[in-house]
């Protein structure tokens, strides 16, 4: 910088090209991404549609688990989560039996409790 102005100190022909991995990273392509990274099966819009239309036959357990996990993750109270799940289940063309809905709810709750315990062990909450 000279007198408040930036100036070129290396000629363009001496500047090396950007490595491919930098270009890929800048364009969201990433590099060696671990194969175990998590991507949600249902989007937020999908979950809202579930709350309106109920769970789809053939996807009921997966959708119920996804909705419950999402609600636990955003700190909805356990009783409210269960009430929401029951309400959504009632809207389904083919509702889950109560014992299956209970099983899905408890599974999501245990998974969230374990996740929070791990996060607290590492000093995050």
PDB file of N, CA and C in Angstrom, residues 12-53:
ATOM      1  N   UNK A  12       1.425 -10.356 -12.695  1.00  0.00           N
ATOM      2  CA  UNK A  12       0.411 -11.402 -12.847  1.00  0.00           C
ATOM      3  C   UNK A  12       0.981 -12.696 -13.429  1.00  0.00           C
ATOM      4  N   UNK A  13       1.969 -12.608 -14.280  1.00  0.00           N
ATOM      5  CA  UNK A  13       2.515 -13.818 -14.886  1.00  0.00           C
ATOM      6  C   UNK A  13       3.306 -14.665 -13.885  1.00  0.00           C
ATOM      7  N   UNK A  14       3.643 -14.111 -12.730  1.00  0.00           N
ATOM      8  CA  UNK A  14       4.374 -14.876 -11.706  1.00  0.00           C
ATOM      9  C   UNK A  14       3.441 -15.449 -10.626  1.00  0.00           C
ATOM     10  N   UNK A  15       2.173 -15.050 -10.643  1.00  0.00           N
ATOM     11  CA  UNK A  15       1.221 -15.568  -9.655  1.00  0.00           C
ATOM     12  C   UNK A  15       0.751 -16.938 -10.106  1.00  0.00           C
ATOM     13  N   UNK A  16       0.842 -17.899  -9.188  1.00  0.00           N
ATOM     14  CA  UNK A  16       0.437 -19.265  -9.508  1.00  0.00           C
ATOM     15  C   UNK A  16      -1.083 -19.375  -9.520  1.00  0.00           C
ATOM     16  N   UNK A  17      -1.625 -20.280 -10.349  1.00  0.00           N
ATOM     17  CA  UNK A  17      -3.080 -20.456 -10.376  1.00  0.00           C
ATOM     18  C   UNK A  17      -3.591 -21.049  -9.061  1.00  0.00           C
ATOM     19  N   UNK A  18      -4.830 -20.775  -8.791  1.00  0.00           N
ATOM     20  CA  UNK A  18      -5.460 -21.288  -7.572  1.00  0.00           C
ATOM     21  C   UNK A  18      -5.572 -22.808  -7.685  1.00  0.00           C
ATOM     22  N   UNK A  19      -5.198 -23.555  -6.633  1.00  0.00           N
ATOM     23  CA  UNK A  19      -5.356 -25.010  -6.688  1.00  0.00           C
ATOM     24  C   UNK A  19      -6.831 -25.392  -6.841  1.00  0.00           C
ATOM     25  N   UNK A  20      -7.087 -26.506  -7.473  1.00  0.00           N
ATOM     26  CA  UNK A  20      -8.457 -26.966  -7.725  1.00  0.00           C
ATOM     27  C   UNK A  20      -9.248 -27.102  -6.441  1.00  0.00           C
ATOM     28  N   UNK A  21      -8.597 -27.589  -5.378  1.00  0.00           N
ATOM     29  CA  UNK A  21      -9.335 -27.807  -4.132  1.00  0.00           C
ATOM     30  C   UNK A  21      -9.845 -26.492  -3.546  1.00  0.00           C
ATOM     31  N   UNK A  22      -9.115 -25.379  -3.755  1.00  0.00           N
ATOM     32  CA  UNK A  22      -9.565 -24.083  -3.257  1.00  0.00           C
ATOM     33  C   UNK A  22     -10.789 -23.634  -4.054  1.00  0.00           C
ATOM     34  N   UNK A  23     -10.736 -23.811  -5.367  1.00  0.00           N
ATOM     35  CA  UNK A  23     -11.866 -23.464  -6.219  1.00  0.00           C
ATOM     36  C   UNK A  23     -13.097 -24.288  -5.819  1.00  0.00           C
ATOM     37  N   UNK A  24     -12.907 -25.595  -5.640  1.00  0.00           N
ATOM     38  CA  UNK A  24     -14.022 -26.472  -5.250  1.00  0.00           C
ATOM     39  C   UNK A  24     -14.612 -26.056  -3.911  1.00  0.00           C
ATOM     40  N   UNK A  25     -13.749 -25.759  -2.955  1.00  0.00           N
ATOM     41  CA  UNK A  25     -14.214 -25.350  -1.638  1.00  0.00           C
ATOM     42  C   UNK A  25     -14.993 -24.038  -1.706  1.00  0.00           C
ATOM     43  N   UNK A  26     -14.510 -23.096  -2.499  1.00  0.00           N
ATOM     44  CA  UNK A  26     -15.186 -21.805  -2.642  1.00  0.00           C
ATOM     45  C   UNK A  26     -16.544 -21.943  -3.323  1.00  0.00           C
ATOM     46  N   UNK A  27     -16.698 -22.980  -4.120  1.00  0.00           N
ATOM     47  CA  UNK A  27     -17.956 -23.197  -4.837  1.00  0.00           C
ATOM     48  C   UNK A  27     -18.841 -24.239  -4.161  1.00  0.00           C
ATOM     49  N   UNK A  28     -18.549 -24.529  -2.901  1.00  0.00           N
ATOM     50  CA  UNK A  28     -19.393 -25.426  -2.131  1.00  0.00           C
ATOM     51  C   UNK A  28     -19.250 -26.885  -2.490  1.00  0.00           C
ATOM     52  N   UNK A  29     -18.242 -27.229  -3.250  1.00  0.00           N
ATOM     53  CA  UNK A  29     -18.069 -28.627  -3.636  1.00  0.00           C
ATOM     54  C   UNK A  29     -17.314 -29.409  -2.566  1.00  0.00           C
ATOM     55  N   UNK A  30     -16.601 -28.699  -1.709  1.00  0.00           N
ATOM     56  CA  UNK A  30     -15.874 -29.354  -0.631  1.00  0.00           C
ATOM     57  C   UNK A  30     -14.709 -30.165  -1.157  1.00  0.00           C
ATOM     58  N   UNK A  31     -14.086 -30.865  -0.240  1.00  0.00           N
ATOM     59  CA  UNK A  31     -12.973 -31.739  -0.617  1.00  0.00           C
ATOM     60  C   UNK A  31     -13.301 -33.129  -0.121  1.00  0.00           C
ATOM     61  N   UNK A  32     -12.419 -33.726   0.602  1.00  0.00           N
ATOM     62  CA  UNK A  32     -12.631 -35.088   1.076  1.00  0.00           C
ATOM     63  C   UNK A  32     -13.646 -35.099   2.205  1.00  0.00           C
ATOM     64  N   UNK A  33     -14.901 -35.064   1.838  1.00  0.00           N
ATOM     65  CA  UNK A  33     -15.982 -35.077   2.816  1.00  0.00           C
ATOM     66  C   UNK A  33     -16.156 -36.490   3.344  1.00  0.00           C
ATOM     67  N   UNK A  34     -16.233 -36.649   4.649  1.00  0.00           N
ATOM     68  CA  UNK A  34     -16.439 -37.996   5.181  1.00  0.00           C
ATOM     69  C   UNK A  34     -17.770 -38.570   4.689  1.00  0.00           C
ATOM     70  N   UNK A  35     -17.795 -39.855   4.434  1.00  0.00           N
ATOM     71  CA  UNK A  35     -19.002 -40.488   3.907  1.00  0.00           C
ATOM     72  C   UNK A  35     -20.086 -40.605   4.971  1.00  0.00           C
ATOM     73  N   UNK A  36     -19.741 -40.380   6.228  1.00  0.00           N
ATOM     74  CA  UNK A  36     -20.715 -40.531   7.310  1.00  0.00           C
ATOM     75  C   UNK A  36     -21.387 -39.212   7.699  1.00  0.00           C
ATOM     76  N   UNK A  37     -21.215 -38.174   6.879  1.00  0.00           N
ATOM     77  CA  UNK A  37     -21.879 -36.914   7.214  1.00  0.00           C
ATOM     78  C   UNK A  37     -23.382 -37.101   7.099  1.00  0.00           C
ATOM     79  N   UNK A  38     -24.117 -36.410   7.950  1.00  0.00           N
ATOM     80  CA  UNK A  38     -25.555 -36.571   8.046  1.00  0.00           C
ATOM     81  C   UNK A  38     -26.289 -35.565   7.172  1.00  0.00           C
ATOM     82  N   UNK A  39     -27.256 -36.032   6.461  1.00  0.00           N
ATOM     83  CA  UNK A  39     -28.150 -35.161   5.698  1.00  0.00           C
ATOM     84  C   UNK A  39     -29.568 -35.605   6.016  1.00  0.00           C
ATOM     85  N   UNK A  40     -30.371 -34.671   6.469  1.00  0.00           N
ATOM     86  CA  UNK A  40     -31.743 -34.990   6.846  1.00  0.00           C
ATOM     87  C   UNK A  40     -32.517 -35.524   5.643  1.00  0.00           C
ATOM     88  N   UNK A  41     -33.315 -36.551   5.884  1.00  0.00           N
ATOM     89  CA  UNK A  41     -34.118 -37.142   4.817  1.00  0.00           C
ATOM     90  C   UNK A  41     -35.290 -36.228   4.452  1.00  0.00           C
ATOM     91  N   UNK A  42     -35.822 -35.525   5.449  1.00  0.00           N
ATOM     92  CA  UNK A  42     -36.974 -34.657   5.226  1.00  0.00           C
ATOM     93  C   UNK A  42     -36.593 -33.210   5.507  1.00  0.00           C
ATOM     94  N   UNK A  43     -37.008 -32.343   4.618  1.00  0.00           N
ATOM     95  CA  UNK A  43     -36.739 -30.921   4.801  1.00  0.00           C
ATOM     96  C   UNK A  43     -37.718 -30.333   5.816  1.00  0.00           C
ATOM     97  N   UNK A  44     -37.467 -29.097   6.184  1.00  0.00           N
ATOM     98  CA  UNK A  44     -38.376 -28.411   7.094  1.00  0.00           C
ATOM     99  C   UNK A  44     -39.759 -28.297   6.453  1.00  0.00           C
ATOM    100  N   UNK A  45     -39.796 -28.012   5.151  1.00  0.00           N
ATOM    101  CA  UNK A  45     -41.078 -27.928   4.437  1.00  0.00           C
ATOM    102  C   UNK A  45     -41.802 -29.274   4.474  1.00  0.00           C
ATOM    103  N   UNK A  46     -41.046 -30.368   4.308  1.00  0.00           N
ATOM    104  CA  UNK A  46     -41.653 -31.706   4.389  1.00  0.00           C
ATOM    105  C   UNK A  46     -42.274 -31.943   5.758  1.00  0.00           C
ATOM    106  N   UNK A  47     -41.576 -31.513   6.788  1.00  0.00           N
ATOM    107  CA  UNK A  47     -42.090 -31.719   8.153  1.00  0.00           C
ATOM    108  C   UNK A  47     -43.359 -30.906   8.384  1.00  0.00           C
ATOM    109  N   UNK A  48     -43.408 -29.682   7.845  1.00  0.00           N
ATOM    110  CA  UNK A  48     -44.632 -28.882   7.977  1.00  0.00           C
ATOM    111  C   UNK A  48     -45.782 -29.545   7.238  1.00  0.00           C
ATOM    112  N   UNK A  49     -45.496 -30.109   6.060  1.00  0.00           N
ATOM    113  CA  UNK A  49     -46.548 -30.816   5.317  1.00  0.00           C
ATOM    114  C   UNK A  49     -47.066 -32.007   6.118  1.00  0.00           C
ATOM    115  N   UNK A  50     -46.155 -32.686   6.827  1.00  0.00           N
ATOM    116  CA  UNK A  50     -46.573 -33.801   7.680  1.00  0.00           C
ATOM    117  C   UNK A  50     -47.574 -33.329   8.726  1.00  0.00           C
ATOM    118  N   UNK A  51     -47.288 -32.178   9.323  1.00  0.00           N
ATOM    119  CA  UNK A  51     -48.173 -31.703  10.389  1.00  0.00           C
ATOM    120  C   UNK A  51     -49.559 -31.376   9.854  1.00  0.00           C
ATOM    121  N   UNK A  52     -49.639 -31.013   8.596  1.00  0.00           N
ATOM    122  CA  UNK A  52     -50.939 -30.696   7.986  1.00  0.00           C
ATOM    123  C   UNK A  52     -51.636 -31.950   7.484  1.00  0.00           C
ATOM    124  N   UNK A  53     -50.895 -32.804   6.782  1.00  0.00           N
ATOM    125  CA  UNK A  53     -51.491 -33.947   6.080  1.00  0.00           C
ATOM    126  C   UNK A  53     -51.382 -35.275   6.816  1.00  0.00           C
TER     127      UNK A  53
END
